[in-house]
Amino acid sequence: NGGSGNTDFTQLKEKLGKNVLIGAIGIEALIALKRTGINPDYIYGVREAIIEAAFSGLSSLVICTEEGVLMLAQRLEEESLNYEIIDLEKDK
């Protein structure tokens, strides 16, 4: 069982409690955020938006599926930006 139903919402809410811009890549990410009552700041052009935010000194949190992490990480590395990957999958 995958998708937003396999998300650790407790951990997600903890991460969302910080003062960050929030991006959602993919429908699963958008649904997971909606289930926590959070509307993302970005749903289009998320990768480029968070890069611009980082260059302006702002922190971001991007919610995406495992498949989206690689492309996001590669783009952040191209810009020499630091990032952290957090697995929000429920314990099996």
mmCIF file of N, CA and C in Angstrom:
data_model
loop_
_atom_site.group_PDB
_atom_site.id
_atom_site.type_symbol
_atom_site.label_atom_id
_atom_site.label_comp_id
_atom_site.label_asym_id
_atom_site.label_seq_id
_atom_site.Cartn_x
_atom_site.Cartn_y
_atom_site.Cartn_z
ATOM 1 N N ASN A 1 0.849 -1.180 0.000
ATOM 2 C CA ASN A 1 0.000 0.000 0.000
ATOM 3 C C ASN A 1 0.889 1.235 0.000
ATOM 4 N N GLY A 2 0.831 2.037 -1.035
ATOM 5 C CA GLY A 2 1.680 3.214 -1.140
ATOM 6 C C GLY A 2 0.873 4.487 -1.121
ATOM 7 N N GLY A 3 1.432 5.516 -1.746
ATOM 8 C CA GLY A 3 0.739 6.788 -1.813
ATOM 9 C C GLY A 3 0.686 7.494 -0.475
ATOM 10 N N SER A 4 -0.227 8.445 -0.387
ATOM 11 C CA SER A 4 -0.310 9.255 0.833
ATOM 12 C C SER A 4 -0.749 8.442 2.040
ATOM 13 N N GLY A 5 -1.427 7.302 1.809
ATOM 14 C CA GLY A 5 -1.872 6.459 2.915
ATOM 15 C C GLY A 5 -0.735 5.788 3.657
ATOM 16 N N ASN A 6 0.445 5.787 3.073
ATOM 17 C CA ASN A 6 1.608 5.157 3.686
ATOM 18 C C ASN A 6 2.534 6.195 4.338
ATOM 19 N N THR A 7 2.005 7.388 4.560
ATOM 20 C CA THR A 7 2.790 8.498 5.100
ATOM 21 C C THR A 7 2.713 8.550 6.619
ATOM 22 N N ASP A 8 3.839 8.807 7.253
ATOM 23 C CA ASP A 8 3.898 9.025 8.700
ATOM 24 C C ASP A 8 3.483 10.476 8.954
ATOM 25 N N PHE A 9 2.183 10.678 9.211
ATOM 26 C CA PHE A 9 1.653 12.028 9.350
ATOM 27 C C PHE A 9 2.155 12.733 10.604
ATOM 28 N N THR A 10 2.477 11.998 11.642
ATOM 29 C CA THR A 10 3.022 12.611 12.855
ATOM 30 C C THR A 10 4.352 13.281 12.550
ATOM 31 N N GLN A 11 5.225 12.556 11.875
ATOM 32 C CA GLN A 11 6.529 13.111 11.519
ATOM 33 C C GLN A 11 6.370 14.258 10.517
ATOM 34 N N LEU A 12 5.447 14.112 9.574
ATOM 35 C CA LEU A 12 5.210 15.175 8.598
ATOM 36 C C LEU A 12 4.780 16.458 9.300
ATOM 37 N N LYS A 13 3.859 16.357 10.238
ATOM 38 C CA LYS A 13 3.386 17.541 10.970
ATOM 39 C C LYS A 13 4.521 18.199 11.753
ATOM 40 N N GLU A 14 5.420 17.387 12.317
ATOM 41 C CA GLU A 14 6.570 17.941 13.043
ATOM 42 C C GLU A 14 7.452 18.765 12.112
ATOM 43 N N LYS A 15 7.697 18.256 10.934
ATOM 44 C CA LYS A 15 8.543 18.958 9.967
ATOM 45 C C LYS A 15 7.864 20.219 9.455
ATOM 46 N N LEU A 16 6.544 20.178 9.324
ATOM 47 C CA LEU A 16 5.803 21.332 8.829
ATOM 48 C C LEU A 16 5.698 22.428 9.870
ATOM 49 N N GLY A 17 5.983 22.105 11.120
ATOM 50 C CA GLY A 17 5.895 23.089 12.184
ATOM 51 C C GLY A 17 6.986 24.145 12.125
ATOM 52 N N LYS A 18 7.993 23.912 11.320
ATOM 53 C CA LYS A 18 9.095 24.857 11.204
ATOM 54 C C LYS A 18 8.712 25.973 10.230
ATOM 55 N N ASN A 19 9.396 27.093 10.324
ATOM 56 C CA ASN A 19 9.118 28.241 9.471
ATOM 57 C C ASN A 19 9.816 28.055 8.123
ATOM 58 N N VAL A 20 9.151 27.338 7.214
ATOM 59 C CA VAL A 20 9.724 27.047 5.906
ATOM 60 C C VAL A 20 8.661 27.221 4.827
ATOM 61 N N LEU A 21 9.128 27.414 3.606
ATOM 62 C CA LEU A 21 8.241 27.387 2.450
ATOM 63 C C LEU A 21 7.996 25.927 2.101
ATOM 64 N N ILE A 22 6.792 25.594 1.697
ATOM 65 C CA ILE A 22 6.427 24.201 1.459
ATOM 66 C C ILE A 22 6.086 23.992 -0.010
ATOM 67 N N GLY A 23 6.700 22.962 -0.588
ATOM 68 C CA GLY A 23 6.412 22.588 -1.964
ATOM 69 C C GLY A 23 5.899 21.166 -2.034
ATOM 70 N N ALA A 24 5.017 20.908 -2.986
ATOM 71 C CA ALA A 24 4.485 19.561 -3.204
ATOM 72 C C ALA A 24 4.748 19.171 -4.649
ATOM 73 N N ILE A 25 5.430 18.046 -4.830
ATOM 74 C CA ILE A 25 5.667 17.516 -6.171
ATOM 75 C C ILE A 25 4.870 16.228 -6.294
ATOM 76 N N GLY A 26 3.828 16.247 -7.102
ATOM 77 C CA GLY A 26 3.005 15.058 -7.330
ATOM 78 C C GLY A 26 1.733 15.061 -6.508
ATOM 79 N N ILE A 27 0.763 14.319 -7.000
ATOM 80 C CA ILE A 27 -0.554 14.265 -6.364
ATOM 81 C C ILE A 27 -0.491 13.627 -4.985
ATOM 82 N N GLU A 28 0.365 12.612 -4.803
ATOM 83 C CA GLU A 28 0.485 11.966 -3.496
ATOM 84 C C GLU A 28 0.945 12.961 -2.440
ATOM 85 N N ALA A 29 1.904 13.799 -2.809
ATOM 86 C CA ALA A 29 2.414 14.812 -1.881
ATOM 87 C C ALA A 29 1.337 15.834 -1.551
ATOM 88 N N LEU A 30 0.599 16.251 -2.561
ATOM 89 C CA LEU A 30 -0.463 17.228 -2.340
ATOM 90 C C LEU A 30 -1.538 16.667 -1.413
ATOM 91 N N ILE A 31 -1.914 15.416 -1.618
ATOM 92 C CA ILE A 31 -2.917 14.774 -0.763
ATOM 93 C C ILE A 31 -2.402 14.651 0.669
ATOM 94 N N ALA A 32 -1.140 14.258 0.826
ATOM 95 C CA ALA A 32 -0.566 14.131 2.174
ATOM 96 C C ALA A 32 -0.605 15.468 2.905
ATOM 97 N N LEU A 33 -0.268 16.539 2.212
ATOM 98 C CA LEU A 33 -0.312 17.859 2.843
ATOM 99 C C LEU A 33 -1.738 18.258 3.191
ATOM 100 N N LYS A 34 -2.660 18.016 2.292
ATOM 101 C CA LYS A 34 -4.066 18.359 2.547
ATOM 102 C C LYS A 34 -4.585 17.607 3.770
ATOM 103 N N ARG A 35 -4.143 16.353 3.944
ATOM 104 C CA ARG A 35 -4.587 15.559 5.097
ATOM 105 C C ARG A 35 -4.055 16.114 6.411
ATOM 106 N N THR A 36 -3.011 16.919 6.352
ATOM 107 C CA THR A 36 -2.498 17.568 7.562
ATOM 108 C C THR A 36 -3.076 18.973 7.723
ATOM 109 N N GLY A 37 -3.895 19.390 6.761
ATOM 110 C CA GLY A 37 -4.494 20.722 6.817
ATOM 111 C C GLY A 37 -3.584 21.829 6.329
ATOM 112 N N ILE A 38 -2.542 21.474 5.589
ATOM 113 C CA ILE A 38 -1.566 22.448 5.104
ATOM 114 C C ILE A 38 -1.719 22.628 3.600
ATOM 115 N N ASN A 39 -1.725 23.872 3.165
ATOM 116 C CA ASN A 39 -1.693 24.182 1.740
ATOM 117 C C ASN A 39 -0.262 24.534 1.368
ATOM 118 N N PRO A 40 0.289 23.891 0.344
ATOM 119 C CA PRO A 40 1.672 24.183 -0.036
ATOM 120 C C PRO A 40 1.803 25.584 -0.631
ATOM 121 N N ASP A 41 2.982 26.146 -0.479
ATOM 122 C CA ASP A 41 3.282 27.432 -1.105
ATOM 123 C C ASP A 41 3.513 27.258 -2.601
ATOM 124 N N TYR A 42 4.017 26.082 -2.987
ATOM 125 C CA TYR A 42 4.336 25.813 -4.389
ATOM 126 C C TYR A 42 3.791 24.454 -4.807
ATOM 127 N N ILE A 43 3.129 24.412 -5.960
ATOM 128 C CA ILE A 43 2.765 23.126 -6.560
ATOM 129 C C ILE A 43 3.227 23.052 -8.018
ATOM 130 N N TYR A 44 3.618 24.173 -8.572
ATOM 131 C CA TYR A 44 4.159 24.227 -9.934
ATOM 132 C C TYR A 44 5.558 24.819 -9.873
ATOM 133 N N GLY A 45 6.468 24.259 -10.658
ATOM 134 C CA GLY A 45 7.826 24.783 -10.685
ATOM 135 C C GLY A 45 8.517 24.723 -9.336
ATOM 136 N N VAL A 46 8.224 23.675 -8.589
ATOM 137 C CA VAL A 46 8.700 23.573 -7.204
ATOM 138 C C VAL A 46 10.223 23.582 -7.129
ATOM 139 N N ARG A 47 10.877 22.794 -7.961
ATOM 140 C CA ARG A 47 12.341 22.716 -7.888
ATOM 141 C C ARG A 47 12.977 24.095 -8.076
ATOM 142 N N GLU A 48 12.545 24.804 -9.089
ATOM 143 C CA GLU A 48 13.134 26.119 -9.352
ATOM 144 C C GLU A 48 12.744 27.131 -8.274
ATOM 145 N N ALA A 49 11.523 27.022 -7.767
ATOM 146 C CA ALA A 49 11.062 27.954 -6.725
ATOM 147 C C ALA A 49 11.890 27.819 -5.454
ATOM 148 N N ILE A 50 12.185 26.580 -5.050
ATOM 149 C CA ILE A 50 12.952 26.422 -3.812
ATOM 150 C C ILE A 50 14.409 26.822 -3.998
ATOM 151 N N ILE A 51 14.912 26.681 -5.207
ATOM 152 C CA ILE A 51 16.276 27.139 -5.486
ATOM 153 C C ILE A 51 16.343 28.657 -5.365
ATOM 154 N N GLU A 52 15.385 29.340 -5.959
ATOM 155 C CA GLU A 52 15.339 30.803 -5.842
ATOM 156 C C GLU A 52 15.176 31.225 -4.385
ATOM 157 N N ALA A 53 14.332 30.500 -3.653
ATOM 158 C CA ALA A 53 14.139 30.801 -2.229
ATOM 159 C C ALA A 53 15.450 30.626 -1.464
ATOM 160 N N ALA A 54 16.177 29.549 -1.762
ATOM 161 C CA ALA A 54 17.452 29.292 -1.081
ATOM 162 C C ALA A 54 18.456 30.406 -1.354
ATOM 163 N N PHE A 55 18.507 30.871 -2.592
ATOM 164 C CA PHE A 55 19.418 31.970 -2.922
ATOM 165 C C PHE A 55 19.022 33.267 -2.221
ATOM 166 N N SER A 56 17.778 33.339 -1.769
ATOM 167 C CA SER A 56 17.297 34.503 -1.016
ATOM 168 C C SER A 56 17.388 34.283 0.492
ATOM 169 N N GLY A 57 17.980 33.150 0.896
ATOM 170 C CA GLY A 57 18.170 32.865 2.312
ATOM 171 C C GLY A 57 16.987 32.211 2.994
ATOM 172 N N LEU A 58 16.036 31.689 2.224
ATOM 173 C CA LEU A 58 14.843 31.061 2.789
ATOM 174 C C LEU A 58 14.955 29.545 2.750
ATOM 175 N N SER A 59 14.440 28.892 3.774
ATOM 176 C CA SER A 59 14.432 27.432 3.836
ATOM 177 C C SER A 59 13.140 26.894 3.242
ATOM 178 N N SER A 60 13.231 25.699 2.690
ATOM 179 C CA SER A 60 12.068 25.059 2.079
ATOM 180 C C SER A 60 11.968 23.616 2.514
ATOM 181 N N LEU A 61 10.755 23.104 2.435
ATOM 182 C CA LEU A 61 10.475 21.693 2.663
ATOM 183 C C LEU A 61 9.666 21.217 1.476
ATOM 184 N N VAL A 62 10.168 20.202 0.784
ATOM 185 C CA VAL A 62 9.471 19.669 -0.382
ATOM 186 C C VAL A 62 8.990 18.269 -0.060
ATOM 187 N N ILE A 63 7.715 18.037 -0.286
ATOM 188 C CA ILE A 63 7.125 16.720 -0.109
ATOM 189 C C ILE A 63 7.000 16.109 -1.495
ATOM 190 N N CYS A 64 7.530 14.900 -1.666
ATOM 191 C CA CYS A 64 7.426 14.206 -2.949
ATOM 192 C C CYS A 64 7.561 12.706 -2.714
ATOM 193 N N THR A 65 7.248 11.944 -3.742
ATOM 194 C CA THR A 65 7.403 10.500 -3.658
ATOM 195 C C THR A 65 8.880 10.143 -3.775
ATOM 196 N N GLU A 66 9.173 8.907 -3.480
ATOM 197 C CA GLU A 66 10.554 8.431 -3.574
ATOM 198 C C GLU A 66 11.120 8.647 -4.974
ATOM 199 N N GLU A 67 10.281 8.479 -5.991
ATOM 200 C CA GLU A 67 10.732 8.654 -7.371
ATOM 201 C C GLU A 67 11.143 10.099 -7.656
ATOM 202 N N GLY A 68 10.525 11.052 -6.974
ATOM 203 C CA GLY A 68 10.833 12.458 -7.205
ATOM 204 C C GLY A 68 12.083 12.944 -6.506
ATOM 205 N N VAL A 69 12.558 12.196 -5.541
ATOM 206 C CA VAL A 69 13.709 12.629 -4.744
ATOM 207 C C VAL A 69 14.970 12.740 -5.591
ATOM 208 N N LEU A 70 15.216 11.776 -6.461
ATOM 209 C CA LEU A 70 16.453 11.769 -7.243
ATOM 210 C C LEU A 70 16.569 13.019 -8.108
ATOM 211 N N MET A 71 15.516 13.345 -8.845
ATOM 212 C CA MET A 71 15.564 14.532 -9.709
ATOM 213 C C MET A 71 15.728 15.809 -8.890
ATOM 214 N N LEU A 72 15.053 15.868 -7.767
ATOM 215 C CA LEU A 72 15.159 17.038 -6.895
ATOM 216 C C LEU A 72 16.578 17.166 -6.345
ATOM 217 N N ALA A 73 17.128 16.069 -5.848
ATOM 218 C CA ALA A 73 18.484 16.088 -5.287
ATOM 219 C C ALA A 73 19.514 16.479 -6.345
ATOM 220 N N GLN A 74 19.370 15.940 -7.548
ATOM 221 C CA GLN A 74 20.307 16.287 -8.619
ATOM 222 C C GLN A 74 20.276 17.779 -8.920
ATOM 223 N N ARG A 75 19.085 18.335 -8.956
ATOM 224 C CA ARG A 75 18.950 19.769 -9.258
ATOM 225 C C ARG A 75 19.566 20.619 -8.142
ATOM 226 N N LEU A 76 19.351 20.229 -6.906
ATOM 227 C CA LEU A 76 19.934 20.969 -5.785
ATOM 228 C C LEU A 76 21.459 20.880 -5.797
ATOM 229 N N GLU A 77 21.981 19.708 -6.152
ATOM 230 C CA GLU A 77 23.433 19.533 -6.231
ATOM 231 C C GLU A 77 24.030 20.371 -7.354
ATOM 232 N N GLU A 78 23.307 20.500 -8.467
ATOM 233 C CA GLU A 78 23.780 21.352 -9.568
ATOM 234 C C GLU A 78 24.009 22.782 -9.100
ATOM 235 N N GLU A 79 23.219 23.221 -8.153
ATOM 236 C CA GLU A 79 23.322 24.586 -7.628
ATOM 237 C C GLU A 79 24.156 24.657 -6.353
ATOM 238 N N SER A 80 24.779 23.536 -5.979
ATOM 239 C CA SER A 80 25.616 23.452 -4.768
ATOM 240 C C SER A 80 24.857 23.851 -3.507
ATOM 241 N N LEU A 81 23.602 23.421 -3.427
ATOM 242 C CA LEU A 81 22.774 23.705 -2.253
ATOM 243 C C LEU A 81 22.748 22.502 -1.329
ATOM 244 N N ASN A 82 22.779 22.752 -0.036
ATOM 245 C CA ASN A 82 22.684 21.685 0.956
ATOM 246 C C ASN A 82 21.237 21.252 1.095
ATOM 247 N N TYR A 83 21.041 19.977 1.364
ATOM 248 C CA TYR A 83 19.686 19.463 1.553
ATOM 249 C C TYR A 83 19.724 18.246 2.455
ATOM 250 N N GLU A 84 18.560 17.901 2.971
ATOM 251 C CA GLU A 84 18.393 16.720 3.816
ATOM 252 C C GLU A 84 17.208 15.940 3.271
ATOM 253 N N ILE A 85 17.359 14.629 3.173
ATOM 254 C CA ILE A 85 16.262 13.761 2.743
ATOM 255 C C ILE A 85 15.692 13.087 3.981
ATOM 256 N N ILE A 86 14.383 13.203 4.148
ATOM 257 C CA ILE A 86 13.693 12.609 5.294
ATOM 258 C C ILE A 86 12.661 11.631 4.765
ATOM 259 N N ASP A 87 12.758 10.382 5.188
ATOM 260 C CA ASP A 87 11.808 9.345 4.772
ATOM 261 C C ASP A 87 10.577 9.426 5.666
ATOM 262 N N LEU A 88 9.433 9.741 5.082
ATOM 263 C CA LEU A 88 8.188 9.872 5.837
ATOM 264 C C LEU A 88 7.287 8.659 5.685
ATOM 265 N N GLU A 89 7.864 7.542 5.232
ATOM 266 C CA GLU A 89 7.081 6.315 5.102
ATOM 267 C C GLU A 89 6.848 5.717 6.485
ATOM 268 N N LYS A 90 5.618 5.242 6.701
ATOM 269 C CA LYS A 90 5.299 4.581 7.972
ATOM 270 C C LYS A 90 6.208 3.384 8.165
ATOM 271 N N ASP A 91 6.510 3.081 9.425
ATOM 272 C CA ASP A 91 7.292 1.881 9.728
ATOM 273 C C ASP A 91 6.536 0.661 9.247
ATOM 274 N N LYS A 92 7.305 -0.288 8.737
ATOM 275 C CA LYS A 92 6.685 -1.511 8.205
ATOM 276 C C LYS A 92 6.596 -2.561 9.269
#
